[in-house]
Amino acid sequence: MFRANITKEQVVDYARKKIAEDPVYLDTETTGLDKTDEIIEIAIVNHLGEIVFSSFIRPSKPIPPAATRINHISNEMVKDSLTWPEIWPAIRPFLVGHPIGMYNAEFDLRMIQQTFNNYRIPLKDKLNAFDIMKIYSDFRGVWDPNRRAMRRFRLEEAGREMGITIPNSHRAADDTMLTRAVFHTIAGFPY
């Protein structure tokens, strides 16, 4: 999957098969994009479209103003929240052993790993993630000659192009619902 010569029908078939596995969907909001940044909000939606987990997470260091401008999450909002080591036991059962759909999975997986690293805790579980951004890129089929790969689209672009009315607010719950809706729309299923 995820190559230049794949057909739209193959992408739709892949999405339908993946949905039949009853995946969960995940999104995070973070303190930034750098190698020491960490998760400050996480949401998980089940295969039925129900939010099964959504929470702020108190980071190990203050949230920079630049991050707050993007995701609108302030230090005040997370000050009474659990830290990552405290909240992971509640998150883990929703993720381990389940396929996990993410929009830009590489980023969210990196942030999960970095957040563990910030607390010097090893991530002992393998997370079975699949990247809906790459799947959507194959579905759209727009070649990017500079990258020599299919063009990547932001989540809000994908949602708008698919006619989905769920907002992209740069908040984890909304973005997770939008991610699921994009994937179900690719498969031709209601969201």
Backbone as a ProteinNet text record, in pm:
[ID]
protein_1_A
[PRIMARY]
MFRANITKEQVVDYARKKIAEDPVYLDTETTGLDKTDEIIEIAIVNHLGEIVFSSFIRPSKPIPPAATRINHISNEMVKDSLTWPEIWPAIRPFLVGHPIGMYNAEFDLRMIQQTFNNYRIPLKDKLNAFDIMKIYSDFRGVWDPNRRAMRRFRLEEAGREMGITIPNSHRAADDTMLTRAVFHTIAGFPY
[TERTIARY]
85.3	0	89.5	37	105.2	213.5	177	270.6	199.8	277.5	224.2	128.3	142.6	61.1	-60.7	-97.2	-213.5	-341.1	-445	-571.4	-660.4	-753.3	-849.2	-929.2	-963.6	-1039	-959.2	-828.6	-744.6	-741.8	-739.2	-739.8	-872.4	-982.7	-1115	-1123.1	-1074.9	-1076.5	-993.6	-876.4	-790.6	-862.6	-925.8	-997.1	-1111	-1184.5	-1295.4	-1244.7	-1135.3	-1078.2	-1027.7	-965.7	-914	-1028.9	-1135.3	-1251.1	-1314.4	-1311.1	-1365.5	-1288.6	-1167.6	-1086.9	-1124.6	-1224.7	-1270.6	-1157.9	-1093.9	-984.4	-1034.3	-941.6	-965.2	-891.9	-924.1	-862.7	-807.3	-692.5	-623.5	-571	-573.4	-506.5	-449.7	-341.7	-278.6	-260.6	-251.6	-205.2	-80.3	15.6	147.7	199.8	311.4	376.5	455	465.9	539.7	576.5	674.6	713.7	854.7	926.2	1067.5	1087.5	1213.3	1249	1225.5	1199.4	1170.4	1026.7	947.7	808.2	727.7	609	531.8	382.2	307	161.4	97.1	0.4	-76	-226.5	-267.4	-406.7	-410.5	-496.9	-512.5	-660	-702.6	-839.6	-835.5	-923.3	-936.7	-1084.6	-1113.3	-1249.5	-1254.7	-1360.5	-1369.8	-1424.9	-1436.7	-1479.6	-1622.3	-1701.5	-1839.2	-1849.7	-1738	-1738.7	-1765.3	-1752.1	-1773.6	-1640.2	-1637.6	-1516.4	-1506.4	-1402.7	-1385.4	-1281.7	-1201.7	-1104.8	-1070.5	-1070.9	-1031.6	-986.1	-863.9	-811.7	-696.8	-686.9	-564.9	-460	-334.2	-222.4	-128.4	-91.7	0.7	142.4	206.6	341.2	447	565.9	676.9	738.8	704.4	753.4	639.9	647.6	538.1	511.9	387.7	347.4	393.4	469.7	513.2	395	402.2	294.5	265.6	367.4	346.1	254.1	267.8	180.1	37.8	24.9	-107.7	-179.7	-106.5	-168.6	-228.7	-169.1	-218.2	-332	-309.2	-408.6	-499.6	-473	-555.7	-559.7	-453.3	-442.1	-337.5	-379	-290.2	-240.6	-137.7	-86.7	-195	-278.6	-388.9	-484.8	-510.3	-604.4	-553.7	-422.7	-366.6	-311.6	-313.7	-242.8	-291.2	-417.7	-470.6	-485.6	-434.8	-446.3	-340	-362.1	-263.4	-143.6	-29.3	89.7	82	171.2	172.5	187.8	283.1	293.1	166.9	97	-26	-143.2	-145	-260	-242.2	-117.8	-93.6	-169.3	-175.4	-250.2	-397.8	-456.7	-595.7	-605.8	-502.1	-500.7	-465.6	-371.8	-312.3	-414.5	-518.5	-612.2	-686.2	-701.1	-768.5	-678.6	-547.5	-453	-384.7	-335.8	-256.6	-346.3	-303	-378.4	-485.5	-494.8	-595.5	-526.5	-579.1	-529.5	-568	-475	-495.3	-480.7	-589	-584.7	-545.1	-446	-398	-378.3	-398.8	-369.3	-230.4	-133.1	9.6	59.4	47.1	83.2	227.9	315.8	457.1	473	400.6	409.2	354.1	232.6	172.8	253.7	303.7	387	515.7	574.3	696.3	666.3	553.1	518.5	489.6	426.6	405.6	540.4	631.7	764.8	839.6	836.5	905.6	850	718	657.2	703.3	709.3	768.2	913	989.3	1131.4	1149.6	1062.1	1073.7	1062.6	994.7	981.2	1077.1	1164	1261	1192.2	1082.3	1005.6	1007	1039.5	1037.2	894.2	871	744.3	761.4	696.7	715.7	619.8	518.8	416	440.2	406.4	408.7	269.7	264.7	137.7	119.9	6.2	-24.1	-97.2	-21.2	-80.1	-82.4	-182.6	-184.8	-215.7	-160.3	-160.8	-267.7	-372.4	-483.3	-442.8	-343.2	-294.2	-236	-157.7	-99.3	-207.4	-303.6	-413.6	-493.5	-522.1	-594.5	-512.5	-382.1	-296.1	-305.9	-305.3	-321.6	-460.8	-560.5	-698	-710.9	-651.8	-656.5	-572.5	-458	-375.9	-310.1	-269	-201.1	-51	21.4	165.5	239.1	335.6	420.9	559.7	595.4	723.7	843.9	828.7	940.2	972.9	870.3	890.2	904.7	867.3	864.3	775.6	662.2	563.2	428.4	327.3	195.4	195.3	123.4	113.3	40.8	89	24.6	-70.5	-181.8	-282.3	-304.8	-323.7	-357.9	-496.2	-520.7	-647.4	-766.2	-755.6	-868.5	-894.1	-787.2	-804.4	-878.6	-838.3	-902.5	-1050.3	-1079.9	-1219	-1302.5	-1247.3	-1319.4	-1343.1	-1240.3	-1250.7	-1353.6	-1366.1	-1459.9	-1600.8	-1618.4	-1749.1	-1792.9	-1697	-1725.2	-1741.8	-1844.9	-1876.7	-1818.2	-1747	-1683.6	-1571.7	-1566.4	-1462.4	-1323.8	-1222.1	-1083.5	-1039.2	-1043.5	-1018.7	-879.6	-795.5	-666.1	-685.5	-792.6	-816	-832.5	-783.6	-770.8	-903.5	-1010.1	-1137	-1193.7	-1197.8	-1248.5	-1163.7	-1032.2	-943.4	-954.2	-976.1	-993.2	-1122.9	-1229.4	-1357.3	-1345.1	-1273.3	-1253.3	-1168.2	-1065.8	-981.3	-1065.3	-1147.8	-1234.8	-1330.8	-1388.1	-1483.3	-1417.5	-1295.4	-1222.3	-1202.7	-1160.2	-1133.7	-1262.1	-1370	-1497	-1549.1	-1527.7	-1571.5	-1491.1	-1361.1	-1279.5	-1339.6	-1380.1	-1435.5	-1577.8	-1638.7	-1776.4	-1877.4	-1835.2	-1922	-1966.7	-2083	-2123.3	-2031.9	-2021.5	-1938.3	-2022.1
-118.3	0	124.1	238.8	367.7	378.5	354.4	369.7	439.8	484	566	491.1	361.3	289.6	220.5	256	194.7	260	181.4	236.5	279.6	366.8	412.3	293.3	199	80.6	-2.1	-12.4	-85.7	-15.4	115.6	191.8	171	177.8	156.7	16.5	-83.1	-221.2	-234.9	-172.6	-175.6	-112.2	2.9	71.9	-14.7	-77.9	-163.7	-281.5	-342.2	-454.8	-408.8	-293	-240.8	-208.2	-149.2	-116.6	-244.3	-352.5	-480.6	-534.8	-484.9	-525.5	-448.5	-361.5	-280.1	-198.6	-112.6	-33.2	72.9	124.8	246.6	357.9	480.9	597.1	685.4	746.3	823	953.2	1056.5	1181.9	1240.5	1314.4	1381.6	1529.4	1607.3	1745.6	1751.1	1833.8	1829.6	1968.3	1968	2093.4	2154	2082.6	2131.7	2017	2041.7	1944.2	1889.5	1941.1	1906.3	1772.2	1733.3	1600.6	1581.6	1688.2	1674.1	1712.9	1746.8	1782.8	1658.7	1681.7	1569.4	1592.9	1489.8	1490.6	1565.9	1653.4	1725.3	1698.4	1630.8	1589.1	1466.6	1372.4	1251.7	1215.4	1165.2	1115.9	986.2	894.2	765.8	745.4	709.6	682.9	536.9	465.8	325.5	312.6	189	164.3	211.3	228	275.2	427.7	496.2	642	702.5	623.4	671.7	711.8	826.6	867.6	781.2	696.5	606.5	659.1	756.1	817.3	955.3	1053.6	1189	1259.5	1309.7	1372.8	1467	1570.9	1649.8	1568.9	1602.5	1539.9	1651.3	1649.2	1751.1	1715.3	1803.6	1773.6	1792.2	1743.4	1754.2	1893.5	1973.7	2112.4	2200.4	2330.7	2419.8	2414	2438.1	2444.5	2578.4	2578	2704.6	2782.2	2914.9	2996.8	2962.6	2925.8	2892.2	2771.4	2673.2	2555.5	2594	2677.8	2721.9	2798.2	2876.6	2950	2854.5	2737.4	2641.3	2556	2493.3	2398.1	2456	2578.6	2648.4	2575.8	2500.9	2432.5	2506.7	2555.8	2636.4	2555.8	2608.8	2547.1	2540.9	2642.4	2644.8	2527.8	2495.5	2388.4	2250.3	2230.6	2097.5	2084.4	2191.3	2192	2085.6	2047.3	1945.5	1808.5	1794.7	1668.7	1569.5	1443.5	1340.3	1355.8	1306.7	1302.8	1178.1	1169.7	1054.4	921.3	907.8	779.4	744.8	845.9	821.3	782.3	834.6	812.6	694	655.1	546.1	417.5	374.9	251.9	257.8	374.9	388.7	387.7	435.8	442.6	307.2	239.5	117	14	-20.2	-123.8	-89.4	37.6	77.9	61.9	57.6	59.4	-74	-136.6	-258.6	-372	-433.7	-543.8	-501.5	-372.2	-321.2	-245.8	-254.9	-165.1	-21.7	71.1	210.4	300.2	365	459.3	597.3	654.8	788.5	867.5	996.6	1083	1140.7	1095.3	1122.5	1040.1	909.8	815.2	831.1	861.5	878.4	982.8	1092.7	1198.9	1152.2	1097	1055.6	944.9	850.7	744.4	801.8	897.7	962.4	1035.2	1104.5	1177.5	1083.8	970.9	872.6	826.4	791.7	746.2	856.1	978.3	1089.8	1117.1	1106.2	1131.6	1026.7	902.2	798.8	834.2	873.1	906.3	1020.2	1119.9	1234	1191.6	1080.2	1028.3	911.7	885	776.1	641.4	622.2	497.8	432.4	304.2	238.6	208.6	221.6	178.6	31	-53.2	-197.5	-260.3	-187.8	-241.5	-199.9	-289.7	-255.4	-204.8	-89.1	-31.1	-56.7	-111.2	-151.8	-38.1	61.8	181.4	172.1	236.4	256.1	402.9	454.6	598.5	637.9	700.7	741.7	857.9	936.2	1041.8	979.9	874.8	808.4	740.4	680.3	614.6	718.6	832.5	938.9	991.3	1003.3	1049	955	824.6	727.9	737.7	760.6	773.8	893.9	1006	1127.1	1110.6	1045.6	1017.1	1136.7	1235.3	1354	1336.1	1326.2	1303.7	1432.6	1421.7	1534.6	1508.3	1574.5	1546	1583.3	1680.3	1719	1610	1544.4	1437.2	1301.8	1296.6	1170.6	1068.3	1117.9	1035.8	1106	1039.4	1101.4	1222.2	1324.7	1446	1415.3	1472.9	1460.9	1578.9	1554.1	1656.8	1670.6	1793.1	1815.2	1755.9	1721.3	1660	1747	1876.7	1963.6	1968.1	1958.9	1953.1	1826	1714.1	1586.2	1590.7	1640	1648.6	1737.2	1852.3	1946.3	1883.4	1821.2	1759.3	1646.2	1575.7	1463.3	1509.7	1640.5	1693.7	1662	1644.2	1608.7	1736.8	1741.5	1864	1868.8	1765.7	1767.1	1870.9	1961.1	2064.7	2008.7	2076.7	2046.8	2160.3	2136.7	2243.1	2237.3	2143.8	2119.2	2081.3	2009.8	1946.9	1797.9	1716.5	1573.3	1504.6	1531.5	1461.3	1494.6	1622	1660.7	1600.6	1607.6	1556.2	1404.4	1334.7	1189.6	1154.5	1226	1202.2	1231.8	1338	1372.6	1267	1217	1111.2	988.5	945.6	829.7	857.1	976.6	1011	1007.8	1058.9	1054.4	909.6	824.3	684.4	612.4	634.8	571	622.8	749.5	805.3	745.3	725.1	657.2	520.4	448.3	313.5	314.3	433.1	441.9	408.9	418	387.8	516.9	514.7	632.8	650.6	771.2	796.5	845.1
0	0	0	-30.5	-27.6	-135	-258	-368.4	-484.5	-577.6	-685.8	-777.5	-791.6	-889.4	-828.8	-709.9	-646.1	-698.8	-713	-762.5	-646.3	-677.7	-577.1	-523.6	-610.8	-568.1	-467.5	-486.7	-391.4	-255.7	-256.7	-131.3	-58.9	-132.1	-72.6	-12.9	-85.4	-36.4	91	92.1	211.5	330.8	309	417.3	470.3	382.6	426.6	509.8	465.8	541.6	677.9	681.8	808.9	903.6	853	936.8	991.9	915.1	962.2	1082.6	1105.6	1221.5	1348.2	1340.4	1454.2	1517.9	1440.4	1497	1593.9	1671.1	1747.5	1674.2	1707.5	1644.4	1754.6	1729.6	1833.1	1775.5	1858.2	1824.9	1953	1937.1	2050.4	2019.1	2123.9	2115.3	2201.5	2161.5	2224	2260.3	2333.1	2371.2	2255.3	2145.9	2030	1938.6	1852.2	1751.1	1770.7	1868.6	1884.7	1954.7	1967.1	2018	2166.8	2240.3	2383.2	2416.7	2316.4	2341.5	2376.8	2435.8	2487.8	2473.8	2502.8	2489	2604.9	2569.5	2672.2	2661.5	2555.5	2542.6	2452.6	2487.1	2406.1	2401.2	2286.5	2271.8	2192.5	2231.4	2163.5	2133.7	2009.3	1963.6	1920.3	1959	1918.9	1777.2	1730.3	1592.5	1565.7	1670.2	1654	1650.1	1672.4	1672.6	1808.4	1913.5	2049.8	2112.2	2175.9	2247	2371.9	2376.9	2491.2	2590.1	2545	2636.1	2582.5	2670.7	2633.7	2760.1	2757.1	2878	2845.9	2928.4	2931.9	3006.8	2982.9	3052.1	3095.5	3222	3273.2	3227.9	3152.2	3102.6	3210.9	3181	3276.4	3276.9	3177.1	3170.7	3119.1	3139.6	3096.7	2946	2910.9	2770.3	2713.7	2605.4	2545.7	2486.1	2489.1	2430.4	2284.4	2208.1	2066.8	2052.1	2139.1	2134.7	2173.6	2275.8	2320.4	2209.4	2130.8	2019.8	1916.4	1899.1	1799.8	1855.1	1972	2022.7	2131.4	2171.6	2271.3	2405.6	2436.4	2565.3	2647.1	2762.8	2846.9	2966.4	3030.8	3153	3259.9	3266.1	3362.8	3339.6	3213.4	3180.6	3221.5	3222.8	3251.9	3393.1	3471.1	3600.1	3697.9	3691.9	3783	3716.6	3595.8	3522.3	3567.8	3533.9	3562.5	3469.8	3513.6	3428.7	3340.2	3243.3	3152.6	3227.1	3320.3	3390.9	3470.6	3516.7	3592.7	3502.3	3381.2	3293.1	3198.6	3169.8	3074.8	3110.8	3237.2	3267.6	3225.9	3221.6	3176.5	3024	2955.6	2809.2	2747.6	2807.7	2753.4	2705.2	2783.3	2737.1	2607.8	2578.6	2455.2	2332.6	2353.7	2242.5	2216.8	2319.9	2303	2253.1	2143.9	2085.7	1987.3	1960.1	1866.4	1752.8	1629.9	1526.4	1563.7	1542.8	1583.5	1461	1422	1311.5	1360.5	1294.9	1330.3	1201.4	1208.3	1094.3	1119.2	1041.7	1061.8	1180.7	1166	1272.3	1315.6	1222.7	1258	1368.5	1358.3	1458.5	1593.1	1594.3	1721.6	1788.2	1710.1	1768.3	1826.2	1754.3	1805.8	1935.8	1942.1	2063.9	2180.9	2154.6	2261.3	2314.7	2223.8	2265.9	2341.1	2289.2	2355	2493.9	2507.7	2637.9	2738.2	2696.2	2782.8	2816	2715.4	2735.3	2834.6	2829.3	2920.8	3066.6	3090.4	3226.9	3253.5	3156.6	3166.9	3194.1	3124.2	3134	2995.8	2988	2856.8	2811.6	2683.3	2624.2	2592.3	2668.5	2655.8	2555.3	2515	2426.4	2282.1	2189.7	2047.9	2011.1	1951.8	1908.9	1759.8	1723.1	1586.2	1514	1472.1	1411.5	1259.5	1201.4	1056.7	1030.8	921.8	897	795.6	844.4	759	668.9	706.9	618.6	491.1	504.7	387.4	304.1	371.8	300.7	222.1	285.5	215.6	97.2	115	5.2	-114.1	-88.6	-197	-259.1	-175.9	-224	-317.3	-278.9	-362.7	-488.4	-475.3	-592.1	-657	-577.8	-631.2	-611.3	-721.1	-716.8	-681.4	-591	-553.5	-611.3	-722.8	-787.1	-700.3	-612.7	-525.5	-424.2	-371.3	-273.3	-341.1	-469	-543.9	-473.2	-427.6	-357	-368	-319.8	-319.5	-226.3	-266.3	-185.3	-54.8	52	182.9	201.3	269.3	294.2	443.8	489.9	630.9	658.5	783.1	821.9	783.5	808.4	775.4	624.8	543.2	397.8	357.9	416.7	385.6	422.8	541.5	584.9	494.3	459.6	372.6	234.9	178.6	46.7	45.3	157.3	166.2	205.2	230.8	265.4	407.2	495.8	635.1	715.8	797.9	871.6	1012.3	1054.3	1186.6	1183.7	1281.9	1279.3	1309.6	1258.2	1293.8	1383.9	1513.4	1610.3	1671.7	1623.8	1687.7	1833.7	1860.3	1989.6	1962.5	2054.4	2030.1	1998	2072.7	2048.5	1910.5	1874.6	1742.5	1631.1	1646.8	1542.8	1529	1640.5	1634.2	1562.4	1593	1524.6	1374.6	1340.5	1200	1129.8	1196.3	1139.1	1106.1	1200.6	1178	1062.1	1058.6	953.1	815.3	804.1	676.4	633.2	725.8	692.4	650.3	722.9	687.7	554	525.4	397.6	283	301.9	200.3	169.2	274	257.4	201.7	195	148	255.4	382.1	495.9	562.3	627.2	704.3	824.7	869.5	986.9	1101
[MASK]
+++++++++++++++++++++++++++++++++++++++++++++++++++++++++++++++++++++++++++++++++++++++++++++++++++++++++++++++++++++++++++++++++++++++++++++++++++++++++++++++++++++++++++++++++++++++++++++++

